[in-house]
Every structure is written in structure tokens, then in C-alpha cells.
mmCIF file of C-alpha atoms and ligand atoms in Angstrom:
data_model
loop_
_atom_site.group_PDB
_atom_site.id
_atom_site.type_symbol
_atom_site.label_atom_id
_atom_site.label_comp_id
_atom_site.label_asym_id
_atom_site.label_seq_id
_atom_site.Cartn_x
_atom_site.Cartn_y
_atom_site.Cartn_z
ATOM 1 C CA MET U 1179 10.640 19.941 -3.301
ATOM 2 C CA ILE U 1180 9.148 17.617 -5.857
ATOM 3 C CA GLN U 1181 12.049 15.172 -7.718
ATOM 4 C CA LEU U 1182 10.292 14.001 -10.648
ATOM 5 C CA LYS U 1183 12.032 11.456 -12.415
ATOM 6 C CA THR U 1184 12.499 10.544 -15.702
ATOM 7 C CA ILE U 1185 11.224 8.095 -17.731
ATOM 8 C CA GLU U 1186 14.242 5.984 -17.381
ATOM 9 C CA GLU U 1187 13.982 6.177 -13.666
ATOM 10 C CA ILE U 1188 10.348 5.333 -13.881
ATOM 11 C CA ARG U 1189 11.894 2.002 -15.925
ATOM 12 C CA LEU U 1190 13.752 1.436 -12.912
ATOM 13 C CA MET U 1191 11.319 2.343 -9.551
ATOM 14 C CA ARG U 1192 8.893 -0.522 -12.077
ATOM 15 C CA ASP U 1193 11.240 -2.851 -11.456
ATOM 16 C CA ALA U 1194 11.743 -2.481 -7.471
ATOM 17 C CA ALA U 1195 7.474 -1.544 -7.414
ATOM 18 C CA GLN U 1196 7.834 -5.687 -9.089
ATOM 19 C CA LEU U 1197 9.794 -7.316 -6.907
ATOM 20 C CA VAL U 1198 7.605 -6.132 -4.296
ATOM 21 C CA SER U 1199 4.613 -7.130 -6.081
ATOM 22 C CA LYS U 1200 5.705 -10.991 -6.218
ATOM 23 C CA THR U 1201 6.809 -10.382 -2.452
ATOM 24 C CA LEU U 1202 3.152 -10.919 -1.408
ATOM 25 C CA GLY U 1203 2.262 -12.903 -4.341
ATOM 26 C CA MET U 1204 4.349 -14.955 -2.451
ATOM 27 C CA LEU U 1205 3.035 -14.491 0.547
ATOM 28 C CA ALA U 1206 -0.709 -14.607 -0.553
ATOM 29 C CA LYS U 1207 -0.048 -18.242 -0.396
ATOM 30 C CA GLU U 1208 1.853 -18.462 2.827
ATOM 31 C CA ILE U 1209 -0.994 -16.764 5.008
ATOM 32 C CA LYS U 1210 -3.164 -18.836 6.508
ATOM 33 C CA PRO U 1211 -4.422 -19.689 9.795
ATOM 34 C CA GLY U 1212 -1.165 -21.016 12.480
ATOM 35 C CA VAL U 1213 1.198 -18.519 10.572
ATOM 36 C CA THR U 1214 3.054 -16.725 12.759
ATOM 37 C CA THR U 1215 4.110 -12.510 11.096
ATOM 38 C CA LYS U 1216 7.363 -13.058 11.852
ATOM 39 C CA TYR U 1217 6.950 -16.872 9.574
ATOM 40 C CA LEU U 1218 5.489 -14.586 6.734
ATOM 41 C CA ASP U 1219 8.592 -11.504 7.888
ATOM 42 C CA ASN U 1220 11.516 -14.350 7.145
ATOM 43 C CA LEU U 1221 10.256 -16.153 4.051
ATOM 44 C CA ALA U 1222 10.235 -12.036 2.766
ATOM 45 C CA TYR U 1223 13.799 -11.438 4.375
ATOM 46 C CA GLN U 1224 14.629 -14.028 1.990
ATOM 47 C CA PHE U 1225 12.729 -13.440 -1.419
ATOM 48 C CA ILE U 1226 14.362 -9.958 -1.493
ATOM 49 C CA LYS U 1227 17.545 -10.550 -0.107
ATOM 50 C CA ASP U 1228 17.464 -13.867 -3.384
ATOM 51 C CA HIS U 1229 15.770 -11.280 -6.066
ATOM 52 C CA GLY U 1230 19.278 -9.147 -5.622
ATOM 53 C CA ALA U 1231 17.601 -6.250 -3.294
ATOM 54 C CA GLU U 1232 17.501 -5.080 0.054
ATOM 55 C CA PRO U 1233 14.461 -4.765 2.203
ATOM 56 C CA ALA U 1234 13.943 -0.888 1.883
ATOM 57 C CA PHE U 1235 11.836 -1.167 5.271
ATOM 58 C CA LEU U 1236 14.560 -3.087 7.932
ATOM 59 C CA GLY U 1237 16.369 -0.749 10.096
ATOM 60 C CA TYR U 1238 13.897 1.994 8.602
ATOM 61 C CA GLY U 1239 14.011 4.378 11.363
ATOM 62 C CA GLY U 1240 14.901 1.750 13.171
ATOM 63 C CA PHE U 1241 11.974 -0.531 12.189
ATOM 64 C CA PRO U 1242 12.892 -4.246 13.066
ATOM 65 C CA ASN U 1243 11.755 -6.137 10.724
ATOM 66 C CA SER U 1244 11.570 -6.479 6.126
ATOM 67 C CA LEU U 1245 7.281 -6.240 6.442
ATOM 68 C CA CYS U 1246 5.317 -3.389 8.402
ATOM 69 C CA MET U 1247 2.659 -6.636 9.532
ATOM 70 C CA SER U 1248 -0.281 -5.275 10.574
ATOM 71 C CA PRO U 1249 -3.688 -7.722 12.046
ATOM 72 C CA ASN U 1250 -7.684 -6.821 12.311
ATOM 73 C CA GLU U 1251 -8.100 -3.648 14.456
ATOM 74 C CA GLN U 1252 -3.771 -2.143 13.662
ATOM 75 C CA VAL U 1253 -4.151 0.384 10.845
ATOM 76 C CA VAL U 1254 -0.144 0.199 10.062
ATOM 77 C CA HIS U 1255 3.189 -0.516 11.011
ATOM 78 C CA GLY U 1256 2.816 -3.534 12.688
ATOM 79 C CA ILE U 1257 5.648 -5.236 13.889
ATOM 80 C CA PRO U 1258 5.465 -8.868 13.294
ATOM 81 C CA ASN U 1259 6.489 -11.786 15.836
ATOM 82 C CA ASP U 1260 4.995 -15.085 17.036
ATOM 83 C CA THR U 1261 1.181 -14.828 17.539
ATOM 84 C CA PRO U 1262 0.016 -17.045 15.325
ATOM 85 C CA LEU U 1263 -2.382 -16.298 12.708
ATOM 86 C CA ARG U 1264 -6.056 -16.961 13.325
ATOM 87 C CA ASP U 1265 -9.067 -18.011 10.519
ATOM 88 C CA GLY U 1266 -11.590 -14.529 10.068
ATOM 89 C CA ASP U 1267 -8.527 -12.333 11.387
ATOM 90 C CA VAL U 1268 -7.274 -9.756 7.903
ATOM 91 C CA ILE U 1269 -3.836 -8.548 7.902
ATOM 92 C CA SER U 1270 -2.229 -5.920 6.365
ATOM 93 C CA VAL U 1271 1.203 -6.392 4.825
ATOM 94 C CA ASP U 1272 3.499 -3.715 3.624
ATOM 95 C CA CYS U 1273 6.537 -4.298 1.971
ATOM 96 C CA GLY U 1274 9.341 -2.333 0.816
ATOM 97 C CA THR U 1275 12.711 -2.955 -1.728
ATOM 98 C CA TYR U 1276 15.474 -0.724 -2.562
ATOM 99 C CA LEU U 1277 17.023 -1.593 -5.867
ATOM 100 C CA ASN U 1278 18.312 -0.615 -8.317
ATOM 101 C CA GLY U 1279 19.013 2.619 -5.918
ATOM 102 C CA PHE U 1280 15.091 2.806 -5.675
ATOM 103 C CA VAL U 1281 12.689 2.063 -3.370
ATOM 104 C CA GLY U 1282 9.174 0.500 -3.414
ATOM 105 C CA ASP U 1283 6.674 0.342 -1.483
ATOM 106 C CA HIS U 1284 3.361 -1.611 -1.331
ATOM 107 C CA ALA U 1285 0.795 -2.613 0.621
ATOM 108 C CA TYR U 1286 -2.225 -5.180 0.245
ATOM 109 C CA THR U 1287 -4.785 -6.724 3.270
ATOM 110 C CA PHE U 1288 -5.180 -10.013 3.326
ATOM 111 C CA GLU U 1289 -7.816 -12.202 4.947
ATOM 112 C CA VAL U 1290 -7.462 -15.029 6.723
ATOM 113 C CA GLY U 1291 -9.285 -18.108 6.469
ATOM 114 C CA GLU U 1292 -12.894 -17.263 6.726
ATOM 115 C CA VAL U 1293 -13.746 -13.399 7.032
ATOM 116 C CA ALA U 1294 -16.555 -11.332 8.164
ATOM 117 C CA PRO U 1295 -18.624 -10.248 5.600
ATOM 118 C CA GLU U 1296 -18.448 -6.771 6.667
ATOM 119 C CA THR U 1297 -14.688 -6.778 7.203
ATOM 120 C CA LYS U 1298 -14.990 -8.360 3.974
ATOM 121 C CA LYS U 1299 -16.363 -5.185 2.653
ATOM 122 C CA LEU U 1300 -14.243 -2.862 4.286
ATOM 123 C CA LEU U 1301 -11.453 -4.372 2.472
ATOM 124 C CA GLN U 1302 -12.626 -4.241 -1.046
ATOM 125 C CA VAL U 1303 -14.183 -0.558 -0.568
ATOM 126 C CA THR U 1304 -10.930 0.000 0.749
ATOM 127 C CA LYS U 1305 -9.277 -0.960 -2.362
ATOM 128 C CA GLU U 1306 -11.550 0.378 -4.771
ATOM 129 C CA SER U 1307 -10.922 4.001 -2.742
ATOM 130 C CA LEU U 1308 -7.561 3.321 -3.679
ATOM 131 C CA TYR U 1309 -8.073 2.529 -7.721
ATOM 132 C CA LYS U 1310 -10.336 5.563 -7.271
ATOM 133 C CA GLY U 1311 -7.212 8.130 -6.091
ATOM 134 C CA ILE U 1312 -4.829 6.274 -8.936
ATOM 135 C CA ALA U 1313 -7.749 7.539 -11.743
ATOM 136 C CA GLN U 1314 -7.094 11.070 -10.231
ATOM 137 C CA CYS U 1315 -3.441 11.514 -11.156
ATOM 138 C CA ILE U 1316 -3.337 13.048 -14.297
ATOM 139 C CA ARG U 1317 -0.904 15.954 -15.154
ATOM 140 C CA GLY U 1318 -2.836 19.363 -14.712
ATOM 141 C CA LYS U 1319 -5.091 17.900 -11.683
ATOM 142 C CA ARG U 1320 -3.557 18.182 -8.060
ATOM 143 C CA ILE U 1321 -3.373 15.963 -5.589
ATOM 144 C CA GLY U 1322 -5.984 17.151 -3.707
ATOM 145 C CA ASP U 1323 -8.013 15.884 -5.895
ATOM 146 C CA ILE U 1324 -6.647 12.236 -5.608
ATOM 147 C CA SER U 1325 -7.609 12.457 -1.953
ATOM 148 C CA TYR U 1326 -11.015 14.078 -2.271
ATOM 149 C CA ALA U 1327 -11.139 11.441 -4.586
ATOM 150 C CA VAL U 1328 -9.907 8.599 -1.675
ATOM 151 C CA GLN U 1329 -12.101 9.879 0.874
ATOM 152 C CA GLU U 1330 -15.210 10.253 -0.626
ATOM 153 C CA HIS U 1331 -15.515 6.833 -1.773
ATOM 154 C CA ALA U 1332 -14.817 5.435 1.741
ATOM 155 C CA GLU U 1333 -17.193 7.769 3.878
ATOM 156 C CA LYS U 1334 -20.109 7.008 1.313
ATOM 157 C CA HIS U 1335 -20.166 4.188 2.740
ATOM 158 C CA GLY U 1336 -19.811 5.483 6.280
ATOM 159 C CA TYR U 1337 -16.317 4.232 7.299
ATOM 160 C CA GLY U 1338 -13.423 6.337 8.874
ATOM 161 C CA VAL U 1339 -10.635 7.675 7.440
ATOM 162 C CA VAL U 1340 -7.196 7.619 8.683
ATOM 163 C CA ARG U 1341 -5.969 11.154 9.368
ATOM 164 C CA GLU U 1342 -3.301 11.007 10.289
ATOM 165 C CA LEU U 1343 -0.804 9.002 8.334
ATOM 166 C CA VAL U 1344 -0.415 9.791 4.439
ATOM 167 C CA GLY U 1345 0.385 8.431 1.583
ATOM 168 C CA HIS U 1346 4.010 10.168 -0.452
ATOM 169 C CA GLY U 1347 6.037 10.718 -3.250
ATOM 170 C CA VAL U 1348 8.804 7.973 -3.777
ATOM 171 C CA GLY U 1349 12.148 7.396 -5.423
ATOM 172 C CA ARG U 1350 15.983 6.715 -4.311
ATOM 173 C CA VAL U 1351 14.001 6.955 -0.684
ATOM 174 C CA MET U 1352 11.196 5.867 0.498
ATOM 175 C CA HIS U 1353 9.129 9.259 1.851
ATOM 176 C CA GLU U 1354 10.000 12.409 -0.623
ATOM 177 C CA ASP U 1355 7.757 14.917 -1.324
ATOM 178 C CA PRO U 1356 4.519 15.430 -1.663
ATOM 179 C CA GLN U 1357 2.534 13.991 1.024
ATOM 180 C CA VAL U 1358 -0.159 12.490 0.041
ATOM 181 C CA PRO U 1359 -3.394 12.734 1.984
ATOM 182 C CA ASN U 1360 -6.277 10.240 1.960
ATOM 183 C CA TYR U 1361 -8.580 13.158 3.012
ATOM 184 C CA GLY U 1362 -8.865 16.552 1.008
ATOM 185 C CA ARG U 1363 -10.584 19.152 -0.477
ATOM 186 C CA LYS U 1364 -10.642 18.763 -5.007
ATOM 187 C CA GLY U 1365 -8.027 21.268 -7.032
ATOM 188 C CA SER U 1366 -5.886 21.383 -3.623
ATOM 189 C CA GLY U 1367 -1.658 20.937 -3.372
ATOM 190 C CA LYS U 1368 0.095 20.790 -5.719
ATOM 191 C CA VAL U 1369 -0.450 20.822 -9.008
ATOM 192 C CA ILE U 1370 0.247 16.835 -10.988
ATOM 193 C CA LYS U 1371 3.513 16.557 -13.809
ATOM 194 C CA ASP U 1372 4.890 13.474 -15.355
ATOM 195 C CA GLY U 1373 7.231 12.199 -13.579
ATOM 196 C CA LEU U 1374 5.394 12.696 -10.231
ATOM 197 C CA VAL U 1375 6.027 9.189 -8.351
ATOM 198 C CA ILE U 1376 4.239 8.124 -5.576
ATOM 199 C CA ALA U 1377 2.283 6.089 -2.944
ATOM 200 C CA ILE U 1378 -1.352 6.534 -3.112
ATOM 201 C CA GLU U 1379 -2.394 3.742 0.231
ATOM 202 C CA PRO U 1380 -5.563 4.474 1.987
ATOM 203 C CA MET U 1381 -5.704 3.211 5.656
ATOM 204 C CA VAL U 1382 -9.489 2.592 6.173
ATOM 205 C CA ASN U 1383 -11.958 2.292 9.203
ATOM 206 C CA LEU U 1384 -14.650 -0.160 9.870
ATOM 207 C CA GLY U 1385 -15.573 2.467 12.673
ATOM 208 C CA THR U 1386 -14.282 6.157 14.350
ATOM 209 C CA GLU U 1387 -11.453 7.184 11.777
ATOM 210 C CA LYS U 1388 -9.471 7.606 15.225
ATOM 211 C CA VAL U 1389 -6.407 5.822 15.731
ATOM 212 C CA LYS U 1390 -4.061 5.307 18.847
ATOM 213 C CA PHE U 1391 -0.115 5.665 18.712
ATOM 214 C CA HIS U 1392 1.484 2.410 20.980
ATOM 215 C CA ASN U 1393 4.468 3.332 22.823
ATOM 216 C CA ASP U 1394 6.974 0.683 21.018
ATOM 217 C CA GLY U 1395 6.437 3.978 18.617
ATOM 218 C CA TRP U 1396 5.725 1.918 15.314
ATOM 219 C CA THR U 1397 1.668 0.116 16.151
ATOM 220 C CA VAL U 1398 -1.540 1.871 15.632
ATOM 221 C CA THR U 1399 -4.195 0.702 16.074
ATOM 222 C CA THR U 1400 -7.702 2.334 15.420
ATOM 223 C CA LEU U 1401 -9.606 3.578 19.115
ATOM 224 C CA ASP U 1402 -12.573 1.690 19.207
ATOM 225 C CA ASN U 1403 -10.604 -1.612 18.550
ATOM 226 C CA LYS U 1404 -12.872 -1.901 15.261
ATOM 227 C CA PRO U 1405 -11.377 -3.152 12.376
ATOM 228 C CA SER U 1406 -9.531 -1.380 9.455
ATOM 229 C CA ALA U 1407 -7.685 -1.386 6.118
ATOM 230 C CA HIS U 1408 -4.842 -0.526 4.103
ATOM 231 C CA PHE U 1409 -4.517 -1.014 0.424
ATOM 232 C CA GLU U 1410 -1.158 0.655 -1.525
ATOM 233 C CA HIS U 1411 0.591 0.977 -4.992
ATOM 234 C CA ASP U 1412 3.576 2.769 -6.347
ATOM 235 C CA VAL U 1413 1.840 5.213 -9.433
ATOM 236 C CA ALA U 1414 3.649 7.483 -12.136
ATOM 237 C CA VAL U 1415 2.375 9.824 -14.332
ATOM 238 C CA VAL U 1416 4.190 8.775 -17.775
ATOM 239 C CA HIS U 1417 2.470 10.838 -20.715
ATOM 240 C CA GLY U 1418 0.162 13.069 -18.626
ATOM 241 C CA LYS U 1419 -1.779 9.650 -17.221
ATOM 242 C CA PRO U 1420 -1.799 7.097 -14.111
ATOM 243 C CA VAL U 1421 0.824 4.177 -14.956
ATOM 244 C CA LEU U 1422 0.629 1.388 -11.806
ATOM 245 C CA LEU U 1423 4.190 0.279 -10.914
ATOM 246 C CA SER U 1424 3.049 -1.923 -9.192
ATOM 247 C CA THR U 1425 0.731 -4.885 -9.027
ATOM 248 C CA PHE U 1426 -1.476 -6.921 -7.256
ATOM 249 C CA GLN U 1427 -2.018 -9.710 -9.771
ATOM 250 C CA TYR U 1428 0.378 -12.165 -8.781
ATOM 251 C CA ILE U 1429 -1.558 -12.310 -5.600
ATOM 252 C CA TYR U 1430 -4.757 -12.731 -7.888
ATOM 253 C CA ASP U 1431 -2.845 -15.498 -9.407
ATOM 254 C CA ALA U 1432 -2.260 -17.498 -6.046
ATOM 255 C CA LEU U 1433 -5.654 -16.950 -4.743
ATOM 256 C CA GLY U 1434 -7.125 -17.424 -7.381
ATOM 257 C CA ILE U 1435 -8.708 -14.571 -8.123
ATOM 258 C CA GLN U 1436 -10.144 -12.652 -11.539
ATOM 259 C CA SER U 1437 -9.668 -9.077 -11.672
ATOM 260 C CA ASN U 1438 -9.873 -6.313 -14.203
ATOM 261 C CA GLU U 1439 -9.305 -3.685 -11.531
ATOM 262 C CA GLU U 1440 -6.023 -2.578 -12.850
ATOM 263 C CA GLU U 1441 -6.246 -2.816 -16.930
ATOM 264 C CA ALA U 1442 -6.293 0.969 -17.114
ATOM 265 C CA PHE U 1443 -3.190 1.644 -15.512
ATOM 266 C CA HIS U 1444 -0.456 -0.378 -17.536
ATOM 267 C CA PHE U 1445 0.691 0.670 -20.542
ATOM 268 C CA ASP U 1446 3.925 0.880 -21.910
ATOM 269 C CA PHE U 1447 5.973 3.235 -21.918
HETATM 270 MG MG1 MG T 2913 4.511 1.610 1.950
HETATM 271 MG MG1 MG T 2914 4.035 4.080 1.881
#
């Protein structure tokens, strides 16, 4: 059952989502060749604790760390380790915080050093598909409208949209109803209402959409070992429209990136 949130609850959720956003912004400056994902995971753990929150992933279903760090062909749920990042890697960093009794869940795929143009393009298009989905979070539309918008944009560029892993409602726990697939039919699924809060998170592959689940119980890779990209925002429906609770602005500030992609999705409530 979908747990719609009050305005007051959505404001509390924004605090949790903003803390994840700040955590990713802090990490943006640290992600470079030679750094290990375990080191970055430690930084995130300290940062979240220092801000009076708990890392939401640590211990979730037995997950051993605060960040899911998924380089290159890893799609999501990668476990931090001692392997240094290399020039040309891309890495999805997925982070969750637990603050005010609510979860923030947010991810960005970073470039490490100089990345191949075809991979850069994959990242760009995956992020665009996220915003296409967010734009559909309008009262009276349906979850399938979000799914369709994400899929249509990614597949138009010839990419594979992962089927087995989906976005989700978010709230007092990390995964609530409804599921938000990155593929689907327009006009299908649950009706979108004020107070809906969901994590939209396209996982898009350069090659095949097919993935492999590994024996560690977590790691997911593309079947053809080509790169995968993953971006995630927490979105609430307020006054009939989508409002972003998370933001990539801290990352962009850290990396000197100019963007107005979120402009339409920030307003006071
Ligand atoms: Mg996430
Ligand atoms: Mg999520």
C-alpha cells in the first residue's frame, strides 16, 4: 500500500535527502584515480554520523557498508573494497541516510579522470532519462508514465534499460510501495497523487539490458561487461507537481559544472 506523506513529513524527508546530496557533494572532490572505494565509504560514514544521521544502507538486508559503489560494468549494489579507482573508470555511488525518522536515497555516476566519449554519453543520457521521468510525476498521471518516459529516452539512444531492478516509494523505510520500473506502458500502474514520494533511479547499460547477479548476494553486473550508469533522485508530488528533495547541485559545485536541469523541480512548499 502506498503511504502518502503530509507536507510536514515531506519537509522532514527533504532534510534526509539533502544530507545524502551533501554527502555525494563531499565525495565528488575525493573521487579520483588511486583512491579506494573503501576509503570513500569511510568518509561517507563519518560525514553522515557527524551530521547526526545514520547511514541507511549499513546493515540493510546485511549490507556491509554505507555506500553502494559500482564501477564500470557493475550496475548497482557494489561493495566497497581495496581496489583503487583507475583513470577512465565510471562509478555509481548510491547512498542512503536515516534522519528525522525518514530515509533519503540518492545516487550519481561519477567520472574518474578521463572517460571514453561513448561512456560519457551513456551517463548524460541516463541522467536525462531520470529528468524525463521526474517531469511525469504529476497528480492524475500514472507510474507507467514515469516508466515509459525513462525507457523511451534511454532506448532511443540504443541503450539497454535494466529490468530486474527498479525505483521505489521511499519514506520511513527505504523501500515502500509502489515499485517504479524504468520501463513500462503509458497510462498503466497506480495513479499519482499529492503526497507520493518516490526514488526514481534509471539503471542504463551501454550494451545489453541483461544483467548477472553475483554469488556475494549483492553485486550486479552487465551480462556483456559493458559499462552501466545509474542516477537517482527522491521526488515528492506537492500541489500536483514534482518537487526534488535531493539535488546534484553539491556535486556540481564541487566539480565546477553549470546546470539548470533541476530548475523546474525546486519550489517552496
Ligand atoms: Mg539508492
Ligand atoms: Mg533506491
